PDB file of C-alpha atoms in Angstrom:
ATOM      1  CA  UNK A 683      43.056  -3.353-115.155  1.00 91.00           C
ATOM      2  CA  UNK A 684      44.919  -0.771-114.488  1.00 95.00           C
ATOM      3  CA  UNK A 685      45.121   1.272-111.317  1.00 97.00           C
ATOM      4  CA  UNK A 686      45.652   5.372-110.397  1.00 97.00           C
ATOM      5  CA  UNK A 687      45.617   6.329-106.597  1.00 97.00           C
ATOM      6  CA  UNK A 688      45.278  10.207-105.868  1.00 98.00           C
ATOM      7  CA  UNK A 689      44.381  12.384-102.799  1.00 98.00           C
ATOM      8  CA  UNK A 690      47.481  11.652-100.442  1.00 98.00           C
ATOM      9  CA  UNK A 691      48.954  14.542 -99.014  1.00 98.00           C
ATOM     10  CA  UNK A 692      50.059  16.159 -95.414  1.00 98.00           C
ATOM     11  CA  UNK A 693      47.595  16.592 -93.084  1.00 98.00           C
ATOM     12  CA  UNK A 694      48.110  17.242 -89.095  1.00 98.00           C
ATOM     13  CA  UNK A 695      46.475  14.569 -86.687  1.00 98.00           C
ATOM     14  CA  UNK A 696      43.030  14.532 -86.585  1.00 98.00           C
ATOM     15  CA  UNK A 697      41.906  15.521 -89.947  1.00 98.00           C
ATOM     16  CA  UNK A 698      40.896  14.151 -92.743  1.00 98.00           C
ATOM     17  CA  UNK A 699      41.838  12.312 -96.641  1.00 98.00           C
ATOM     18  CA  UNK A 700      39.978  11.246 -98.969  1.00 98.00           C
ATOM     19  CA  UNK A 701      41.869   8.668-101.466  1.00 98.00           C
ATOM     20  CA  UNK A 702      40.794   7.747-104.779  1.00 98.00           C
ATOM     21  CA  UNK A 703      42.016   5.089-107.157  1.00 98.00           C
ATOM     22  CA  UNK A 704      40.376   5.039-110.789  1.00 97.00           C
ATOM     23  CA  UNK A 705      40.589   2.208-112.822  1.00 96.00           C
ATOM     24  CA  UNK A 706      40.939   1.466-116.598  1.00 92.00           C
ATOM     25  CA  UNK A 707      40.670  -1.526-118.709  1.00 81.00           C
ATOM     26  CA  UNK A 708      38.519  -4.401-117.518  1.00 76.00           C
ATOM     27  CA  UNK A 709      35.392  -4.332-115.826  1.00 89.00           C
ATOM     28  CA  UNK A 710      35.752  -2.164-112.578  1.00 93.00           C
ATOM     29  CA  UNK A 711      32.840  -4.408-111.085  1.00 91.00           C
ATOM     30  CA  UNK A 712      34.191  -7.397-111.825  1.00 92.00           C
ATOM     31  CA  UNK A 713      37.087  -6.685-109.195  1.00 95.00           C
ATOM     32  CA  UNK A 714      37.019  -7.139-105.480  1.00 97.00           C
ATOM     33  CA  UNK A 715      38.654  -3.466-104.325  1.00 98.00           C
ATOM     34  CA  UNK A 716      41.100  -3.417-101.371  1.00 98.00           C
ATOM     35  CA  UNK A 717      43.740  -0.520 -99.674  1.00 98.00           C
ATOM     36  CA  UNK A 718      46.573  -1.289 -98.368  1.00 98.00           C
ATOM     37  CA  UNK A 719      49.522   0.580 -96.766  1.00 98.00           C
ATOM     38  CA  UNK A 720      53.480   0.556 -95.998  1.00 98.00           C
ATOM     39  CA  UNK A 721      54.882   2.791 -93.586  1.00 97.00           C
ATOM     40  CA  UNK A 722      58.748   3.120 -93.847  1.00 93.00           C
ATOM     41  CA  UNK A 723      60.686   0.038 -92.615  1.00 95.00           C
ATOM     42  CA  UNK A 724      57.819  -1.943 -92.000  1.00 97.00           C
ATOM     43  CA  UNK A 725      55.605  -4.501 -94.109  1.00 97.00           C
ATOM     44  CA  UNK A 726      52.427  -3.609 -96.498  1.00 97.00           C
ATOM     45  CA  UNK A 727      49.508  -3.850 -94.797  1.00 97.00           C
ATOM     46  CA  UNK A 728      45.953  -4.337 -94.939  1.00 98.00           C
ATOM     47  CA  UNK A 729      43.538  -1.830 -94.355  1.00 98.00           C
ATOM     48  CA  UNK A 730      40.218  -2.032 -96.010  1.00 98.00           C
ATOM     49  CA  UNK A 731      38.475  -4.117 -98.587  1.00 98.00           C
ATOM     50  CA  UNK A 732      35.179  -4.264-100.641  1.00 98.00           C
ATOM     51  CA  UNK A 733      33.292  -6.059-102.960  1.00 97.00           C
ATOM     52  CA  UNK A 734      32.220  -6.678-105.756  1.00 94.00           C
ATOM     53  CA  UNK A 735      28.925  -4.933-105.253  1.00 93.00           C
ATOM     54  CA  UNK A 736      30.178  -2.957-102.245  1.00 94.00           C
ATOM     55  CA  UNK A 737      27.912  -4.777 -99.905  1.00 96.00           C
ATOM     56  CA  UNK A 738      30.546  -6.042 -98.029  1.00 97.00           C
ATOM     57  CA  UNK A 739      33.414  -3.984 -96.215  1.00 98.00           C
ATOM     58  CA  UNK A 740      36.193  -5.307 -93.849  1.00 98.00           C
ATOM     59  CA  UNK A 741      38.709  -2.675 -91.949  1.00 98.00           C
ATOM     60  CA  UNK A 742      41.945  -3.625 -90.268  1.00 98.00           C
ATOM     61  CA  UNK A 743      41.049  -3.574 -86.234  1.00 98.00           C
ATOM     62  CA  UNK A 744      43.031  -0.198 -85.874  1.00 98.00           C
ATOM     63  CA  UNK A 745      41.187   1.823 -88.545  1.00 98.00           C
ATOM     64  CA  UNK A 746      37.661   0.800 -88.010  1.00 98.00           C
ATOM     65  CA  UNK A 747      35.262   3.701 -87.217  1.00 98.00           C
ATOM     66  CA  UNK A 748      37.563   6.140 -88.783  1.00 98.00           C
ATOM     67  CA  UNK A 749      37.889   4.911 -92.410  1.00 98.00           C
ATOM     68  CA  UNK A 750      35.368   3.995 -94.698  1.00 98.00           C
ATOM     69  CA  UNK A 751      35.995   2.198 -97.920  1.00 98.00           C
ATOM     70  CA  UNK A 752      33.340   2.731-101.236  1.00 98.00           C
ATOM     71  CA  UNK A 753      33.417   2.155-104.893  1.00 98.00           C
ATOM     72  CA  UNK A 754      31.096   4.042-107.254  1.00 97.00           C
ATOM     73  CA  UNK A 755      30.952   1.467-110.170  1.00 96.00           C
ATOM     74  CA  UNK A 756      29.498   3.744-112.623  1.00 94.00           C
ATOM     75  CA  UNK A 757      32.652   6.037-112.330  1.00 95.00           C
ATOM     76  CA  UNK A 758      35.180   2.957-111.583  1.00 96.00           C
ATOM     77  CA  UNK A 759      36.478   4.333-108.768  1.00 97.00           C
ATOM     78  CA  UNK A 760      37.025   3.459-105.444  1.00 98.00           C
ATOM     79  CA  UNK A 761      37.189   5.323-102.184  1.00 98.00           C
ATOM     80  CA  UNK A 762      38.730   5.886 -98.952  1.00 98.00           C
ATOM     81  CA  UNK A 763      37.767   8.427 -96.422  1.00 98.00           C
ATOM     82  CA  UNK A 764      40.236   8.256 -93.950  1.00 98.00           C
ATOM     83  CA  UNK A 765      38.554  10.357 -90.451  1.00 98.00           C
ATOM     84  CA  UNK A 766      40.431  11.367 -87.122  1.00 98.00           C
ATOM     85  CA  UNK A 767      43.974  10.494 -88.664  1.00 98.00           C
ATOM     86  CA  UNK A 768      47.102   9.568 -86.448  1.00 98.00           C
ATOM     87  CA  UNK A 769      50.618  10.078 -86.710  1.00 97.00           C
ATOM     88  CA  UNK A 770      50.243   6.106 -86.882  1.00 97.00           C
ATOM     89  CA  UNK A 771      48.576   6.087 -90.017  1.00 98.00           C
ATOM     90  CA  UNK A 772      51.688   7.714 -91.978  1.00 98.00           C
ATOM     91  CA  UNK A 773      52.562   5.376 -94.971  1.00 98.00           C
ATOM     92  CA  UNK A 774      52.248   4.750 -98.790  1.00 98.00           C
ATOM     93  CA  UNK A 775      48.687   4.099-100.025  1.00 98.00           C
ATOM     94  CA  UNK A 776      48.244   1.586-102.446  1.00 98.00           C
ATOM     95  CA  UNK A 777      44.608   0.383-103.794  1.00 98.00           C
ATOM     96  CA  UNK A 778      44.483  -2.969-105.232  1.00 98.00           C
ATOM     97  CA  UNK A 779      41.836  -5.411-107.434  1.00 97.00           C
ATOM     98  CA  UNK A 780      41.274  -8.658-106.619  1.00 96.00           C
ATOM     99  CA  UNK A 781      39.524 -11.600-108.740  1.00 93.00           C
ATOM    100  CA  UNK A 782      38.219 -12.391-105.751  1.00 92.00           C
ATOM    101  CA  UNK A 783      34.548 -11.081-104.701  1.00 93.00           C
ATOM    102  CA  UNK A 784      36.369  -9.778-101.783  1.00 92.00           C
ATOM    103  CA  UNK A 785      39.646 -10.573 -99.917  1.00 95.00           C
ATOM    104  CA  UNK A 786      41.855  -8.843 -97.172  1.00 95.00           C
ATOM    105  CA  UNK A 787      44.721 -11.170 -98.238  1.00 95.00           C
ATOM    106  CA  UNK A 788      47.653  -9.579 -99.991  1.00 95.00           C
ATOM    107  CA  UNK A 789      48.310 -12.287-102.378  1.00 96.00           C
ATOM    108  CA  UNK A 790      45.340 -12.426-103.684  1.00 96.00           C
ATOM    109  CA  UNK A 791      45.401  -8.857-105.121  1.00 97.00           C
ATOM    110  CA  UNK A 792      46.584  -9.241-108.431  1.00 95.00           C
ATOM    111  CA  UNK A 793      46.490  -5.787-109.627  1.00 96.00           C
ATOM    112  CA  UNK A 794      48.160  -2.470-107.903  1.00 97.00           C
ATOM    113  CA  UNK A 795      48.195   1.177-107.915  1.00 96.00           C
ATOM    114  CA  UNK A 796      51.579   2.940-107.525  1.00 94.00           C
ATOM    115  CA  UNK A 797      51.066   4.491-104.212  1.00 95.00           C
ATOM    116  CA  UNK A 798      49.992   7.539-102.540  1.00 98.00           C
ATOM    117  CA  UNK A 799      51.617   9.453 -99.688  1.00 98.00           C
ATOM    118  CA  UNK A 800      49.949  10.065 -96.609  1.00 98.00           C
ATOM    119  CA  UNK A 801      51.832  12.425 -93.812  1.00 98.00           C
ATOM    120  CA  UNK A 802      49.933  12.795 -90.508  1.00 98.00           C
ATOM    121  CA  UNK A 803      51.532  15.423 -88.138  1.00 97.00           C
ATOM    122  CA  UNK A 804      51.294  15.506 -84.322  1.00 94.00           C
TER     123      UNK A 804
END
């Protein structure tokens, strides 16, 4: 499968993203979907993660309440509304597909997107 992130950009603290990845190829549905982020100097992280159906979510601790992670398998897309953003929360985007029904480990992403850019200003 093959992945396209979109909707980074500059934004000043407090407002909002919304970040899309589309994918192409094999069965969106068959994928767990996850987002992750590096911020300059510093490892990728985990941020959010869904399943296959998108019944089940799970948020790193610091974004929880502000970010909300979807899919919309008839479009194969997947979503993240990011809410309330932080300087903090500057870094790369990358969305990710995982064989797995849903995981929040990095290694078990087997697919990536190239990245999006997300500036928060203070």
């Amino acid at each position: 499968v093959q992945l396209q992130a979109s909707g980074g950009g500059l934004v000043q603290a407090g407002g909002s993203l919304r970040l899309s990845c589309a994918a192409s190829g094999r069965t969106f549905s068959s994928y767990g979907m996850g987002w992750f982020r590096q911020a300059p100097g510093k490892e990728r992280e985990f941020v959010a993660a869904i399943s296959w159906s998108g019944g089940t979510t799970y948020y790193l601790n610091s974004v929880k309440g502000r970010f909300t992670i979807s899919r919309d398998n008839a479009k194969d897309t997947a979503y993240l509304q990011m809410n309330s953003l932080k300087p903090e929360d500057t870094a790369v985007y990358y969305c990710a597909a995982s064989l797995q029904v849903v995981s929040t480990t990095r290694d078990e992403y087997k697919y990536w997107g190239q990245g999006t850019l997300v500036t928060v200003s203070s």
